[in-house]
Amino acid sequence: MTTETDLIRNIALVGHQGNGKTTLAEAMLFRAGVVTRPGRVESGNTVLDTQPEEHDRTQSLTLGLASFSWGDYRINLLDPPGYADFVGDAMTALRVADVAVFVIDGVSGLQVNDELLWQVAGERSIPRILFVNKMDKERASFDVVLAGIRDHFGSGVEPVDLPVGEASAFTGVADLLTEHVILYDSGSANTSDELPADIADREHEQHEHLVEDVVEIEDDLLSKYLDGEDISVAELEHALRAGFAAGSLWPVLCGSAVDAIAVDRLLDFVCRIAPAPSEVPGIEVVGDGVAEVRCDPSGDPLAYVFKTQTDEYVGQVALLTILSGTVHADDILVNQRTGAKERLHNLLRVLGSKHTAIDTAEAGDIVGAIKLTDVSTGDTLAPIGSSLTVPPIVHRRPVYGIAVAAESAGDEDKLATALAELVSDDPTLEVTRDSETHQTVVRGAGDVHVQVALTRLKRRYGITLQTEPVKIAYRETLLGTVETEGRHKKQSGGHGQFGVATVRFEPLPRDEGYEFVDETRGGVIPKSLIPAVGKGIAESMGRGGRHGFPLVDLRATVLDGKHHSVDSDDFSFRMAGALALRAAIDKVGTLVLEPVDHVEVTVPSALQGDVMADLGRRRGQIEGTEPAGDGEITVIASVPTSEVTDYPVALRSMTHGRGRLALSFKCYQERPEPR
């Protein structure tokens, strides 16, 4: 019996920026009758580019969702940005979708993000289809692009279409399975079994190659073929579907999103070939142990919040993938992160920024929900009493930062709330408050990612921001061992203030912190006041040394002192400790320490030398290299933090987007004196 789940197709359109993913989505909606006229990215009127920032930059900047009908099927189309800074949304789409359609530029061929996302999809065993777009453009070449795809992705790449004409002469496609031709005239598709003479011979040849490759997928079919029996189209398609689901075969189609040529063909093909949610492996969840949840409409309800978006009219919209069970409007589920009950007041069918209320959603579907109390991206909604939690997507740590502050004091509290909501919507962003530099730092995947986030923040919340580069948290330590006296004496009528402390200061090894030792004898300083000496020294260390940076890695040993039975108090000895440290700094001076990052740069092997030379110019110490697979290598180094603040942008330029960067704090080391 066919259920609604069996007729759902969850599709992610992925690929490099500018390949035409959003235009293809628009053409799909046009062919499906959802829109009467396709929108244009350049005009800012597409269904899936809903944010003003996307209209200003004429590019997709956030994950879009369009749910629509195609015949008997329900298609949930995910359109993530193609720009490298927003790869987090592409990773999310590949986590949620059951099939990935790689949109390839028919002129430029494979590009950086096509290759990177292909690798991600392979790691997650997601079936993949390739759609060579822009076949109507000048210099478009299906053969050249196909050769490049095969060169990078292997022999499993299998064309199931051939273009009829190219560039301005592109009018349709030849279906290599049926050997029919589909021609388009003013938006209408006409199917014929009469192939154009100029491609007939080539089509027959490619058809035979396709048959030979596909029959090998199923032993019975291969035996039938070797015995000279005819193979039906249905049998070929059945074997093709099996190979596609197993990840051994990747079909290639072609068309034009701008002219909506072969877009209906792509939709038909996806619906027939792609797996239903119930046919893909279950998702691993964590509870009392590790378990697998299958996509079953009759199971217990389980939903995963893969994205939250803020809508100016309805507030926060949580995008849910229903992993199991059937969810109804007004059902109550528990947010496993907070333990709070959440009533699903409204379930929504999502079409870009347009929402339509629905009553139920079965396993495998993707829907929206509004008016939830406290839900963030990555949350699991489960039945009351359930311990099951879906592991959230782990994104790369953001590596590019900008310090921000509210221009007016009245906006400071508002800024903190706005930043928290921004990170809730986009967990690939990170907001931290540096206690040493007193800066609030917003970090993202790159400069464009952070700038877009701040533009969005200003628009949504009306906060005028000041920005500045991230300050480096330098520190200082004493240059040598020294013994000094701190004397604080003040008399102003009544009780005075008196405290004297003799302290030996000595530097400690790196990252040893602060150590305070009492070696006084004979009660020269009362035991109750000894801690005040240490506290005064610690406070003075925080105020900074000769260069104004906090002092670290220091042992202070109080050796002697003097007190007065009436005038000595806690404050007096805090001042004595602080004055002793000031005297020590004046006597021996300080050494400036700079933070050093552990850096891992993954690039194609051919770029290894360029990366190592560049890190060397940044005072980096190369610690080694490791193979990263797929012809890549990871260079491992220690580099001063001050030298890598702009490195994400520089690396992208140097490697043409092929480099990946991971940064983490390692240690502090001596900073060379400026020349």
Short mmCIF file of N, CA, C and O in Angstrom, two decimals, residues 196-236:
data_model
loop_
_atom_site.label_atom_id
_atom_site.label_comp_id
_atom_site.label_asym_id
_atom_site.label_seq_id
_atom_site.Cartn_x
_atom_site.Cartn_y
_atom_site.Cartn_z
N PRO A 196 16.85 13.31 -34.00
CA PRO A 196 17.46 14.16 -35.02
C PRO A 196 18.64 13.44 -35.67
O PRO A 196 19.42 12.76 -35.00
N ALA A 197 18.75 13.60 -36.96
CA ALA A 197 19.78 12.87 -37.72
C ALA A 197 21.18 13.15 -37.22
O ALA A 197 22.05 12.25 -37.22
N ASP A 198 21.44 14.39 -36.76
CA ASP A 198 22.81 14.75 -36.38
C ASP A 198 23.26 14.12 -35.07
O ASP A 198 24.46 14.13 -34.76
N ILE A 199 22.34 13.58 -34.28
CA ILE A 199 22.77 12.92 -33.03
C ILE A 199 22.34 11.46 -32.97
O ILE A 199 22.63 10.78 -31.99
N ALA A 200 21.66 10.96 -34.01
CA ALA A 200 21.11 9.60 -33.95
C ALA A 200 22.19 8.56 -33.71
O ALA A 200 22.05 7.70 -32.83
N ASP A 201 23.27 8.61 -34.49
CA ASP A 201 24.33 7.61 -34.35
C ASP A 201 24.97 7.68 -32.96
O ASP A 201 25.21 6.65 -32.32
N ARG A 202 25.25 8.90 -32.52
CA ARG A 202 25.87 9.06 -31.21
C ARG A 202 24.92 8.61 -30.10
O ARG A 202 25.35 7.99 -29.13
N GLU A 203 23.65 8.89 -30.23
CA GLU A 203 22.68 8.48 -29.22
C GLU A 203 22.62 6.98 -29.11
O GLU A 203 22.61 6.42 -28.00
N HIS A 204 22.58 6.28 -30.27
CA HIS A 204 22.53 4.81 -30.23
C HIS A 204 23.78 4.24 -29.55
O HIS A 204 23.70 3.29 -28.77
N GLU A 205 24.92 4.85 -29.85
CA GLU A 205 26.18 4.39 -29.25
C GLU A 205 26.16 4.59 -27.73
O GLU A 205 26.53 3.69 -26.97
N GLN A 206 25.71 5.78 -27.29
CA GLN A 206 25.66 6.07 -25.86
C GLN A 206 24.60 5.21 -25.17
O GLN A 206 24.78 4.81 -24.00
N HIS A 207 23.51 4.91 -25.86
CA HIS A 207 22.49 4.03 -25.31
C HIS A 207 23.07 2.65 -25.02
O HIS A 207 22.82 2.07 -23.95
N GLU A 208 23.86 2.14 -25.96
CA GLU A 208 24.47 0.81 -25.76
C GLU A 208 25.44 0.83 -24.58
O GLU A 208 25.48 -0.12 -23.79
N HIS A 209 26.22 1.90 -24.46
CA HIS A 209 27.13 2.02 -23.31
C HIS A 209 26.35 2.03 -22.01
O HIS A 209 26.74 1.38 -21.02
N LEU A 210 25.25 2.78 -21.98
CA LEU A 210 24.43 2.85 -20.78
C LEU A 210 23.87 1.48 -20.43
O LEU A 210 23.91 1.05 -19.26
N VAL A 211 23.34 0.77 -21.42
CA VAL A 211 22.78 -0.56 -21.18
C VAL A 211 23.86 -1.49 -20.63
O VAL A 211 23.63 -2.22 -19.64
N GLU A 212 25.04 -1.48 -21.23
CA GLU A 212 26.13 -2.36 -20.78
C GLU A 212 26.52 -2.09 -19.33
O GLU A 212 26.80 -3.01 -18.56
N ASP A 213 26.54 -0.81 -18.96
CA ASP A 213 26.92 -0.46 -17.59
C ASP A 213 25.82 -0.80 -16.59
O ASP A 213 26.08 -1.28 -15.49
N VAL A 214 24.56 -0.56 -16.98
CA VAL A 214 23.45 -0.75 -16.05
C VAL A 214 23.16 -2.22 -15.80
O VAL A 214 22.86 -2.62 -14.66
N VAL A 215 23.25 -3.07 -16.82
CA VAL A 215 22.92 -4.49 -16.63
C VAL A 215 23.87 -5.17 -15.66
O VAL A 215 23.52 -6.18 -15.04
N GLU A 216 25.07 -4.61 -15.49
CA GLU A 216 26.04 -5.20 -14.56
C GLU A 216 25.61 -5.05 -13.11
O GLU A 216 26.15 -5.72 -12.23
N ILE A 217 24.64 -4.20 -12.87
CA ILE A 217 24.20 -3.96 -11.49
C ILE A 217 23.42 -5.16 -10.95
O ILE A 217 23.50 -5.47 -9.76
N GLU A 218 22.68 -5.84 -11.82
CA GLU A 218 21.87 -6.98 -11.39
C GLU A 218 22.27 -8.23 -12.18
O GLU A 218 22.27 -8.21 -13.42
N ASP A 219 22.60 -9.29 -11.48
CA ASP A 219 23.11 -10.51 -12.13
C ASP A 219 22.11 -11.10 -13.12
O ASP A 219 22.49 -11.54 -14.22
N ASP A 220 20.84 -11.12 -12.73
CA ASP A 220 19.82 -11.71 -13.63
C ASP A 220 19.73 -10.91 -14.93
O ASP A 220 19.59 -11.49 -16.02
N LEU A 221 19.84 -9.62 -14.81
CA LEU A 221 19.76 -8.77 -16.00
C LEU A 221 20.99 -8.94 -16.87
O LEU A 221 20.90 -8.95 -18.11
N LEU A 222 22.13 -9.10 -16.24
CA LEU A 222 23.36 -9.31 -17.00
C LEU A 222 23.30 -10.62 -17.78
O LEU A 222 23.68 -10.68 -18.96
N SER A 223 22.80 -11.68 -17.14
CA SER A 223 22.68 -12.97 -17.84
C SER A 223 21.73 -12.86 -19.02
O SER A 223 22.00 -13.39 -20.11
N LYS A 224 20.65 -12.16 -18.82
CA LYS A 224 19.67 -11.97 -19.89
C LYS A 224 20.30 -11.20 -21.05
O LYS A 224 20.10 -11.54 -22.23
N TYR A 225 21.09 -10.21 -20.74
CA TYR A 225 21.74 -9.40 -21.78
C TYR A 225 22.76 -10.23 -22.54
O TYR A 225 22.84 -10.17 -23.78
N LEU A 226 23.56 -11.02 -21.80
CA LEU A 226 24.58 -11.84 -22.45
C LEU A 226 23.96 -12.93 -23.32
O LEU A 226 24.59 -13.40 -24.29
N ASP A 227 22.73 -13.33 -22.98
CA ASP A 227 22.04 -14.33 -23.80
C ASP A 227 21.39 -13.70 -25.02
O ASP A 227 20.73 -14.40 -25.81
N GLY A 228 21.57 -12.39 -25.20
CA GLY A 228 21.04 -11.73 -26.39
C GLY A 228 19.58 -11.35 -26.29
O GLY A 228 18.98 -10.95 -27.30
N GLU A 229 18.99 -11.44 -25.12
CA GLU A 229 17.57 -11.07 -24.97
C GLU A 229 17.43 -9.55 -24.86
O GLU A 229 18.34 -8.85 -24.40
N ASP A 230 16.29 -9.05 -25.28
CA ASP A 230 16.02 -7.62 -25.19
C ASP A 230 15.81 -7.22 -23.73
O ASP A 230 15.18 -7.95 -22.95
N ILE A 231 16.32 -6.05 -23.40
CA ILE A 231 16.15 -5.50 -22.05
C ILE A 231 15.14 -4.36 -22.14
O ILE A 231 15.32 -3.42 -22.91
N SER A 232 14.08 -4.47 -21.37
CA SER A 232 13.03 -3.44 -21.43
C SER A 232 13.48 -2.18 -20.70
O SER A 232 14.38 -2.21 -19.85
N VAL A 233 12.82 -1.07 -21.02
CA VAL A 233 13.10 0.20 -20.34
C VAL A 233 12.82 0.07 -18.85
O VAL A 233 13.58 0.58 -18.02
N ALA A 234 11.75 -0.62 -18.49
CA ALA A 234 11.41 -0.79 -17.08
C ALA A 234 12.50 -1.55 -16.33
O ALA A 234 12.85 -1.22 -15.19
N GLU A 235 13.06 -2.59 -16.98
CA GLU A 235 14.14 -3.35 -16.35
C GLU A 235 15.39 -2.50 -16.21
O GLU A 235 16.08 -2.56 -15.17
N LEU A 236 15.70 -1.70 -17.22
CA LEU A 236 16.86 -0.82 -17.14
C LEU A 236 16.69 0.19 -16.01
O LEU A 236 17.61 0.44 -15.22
#
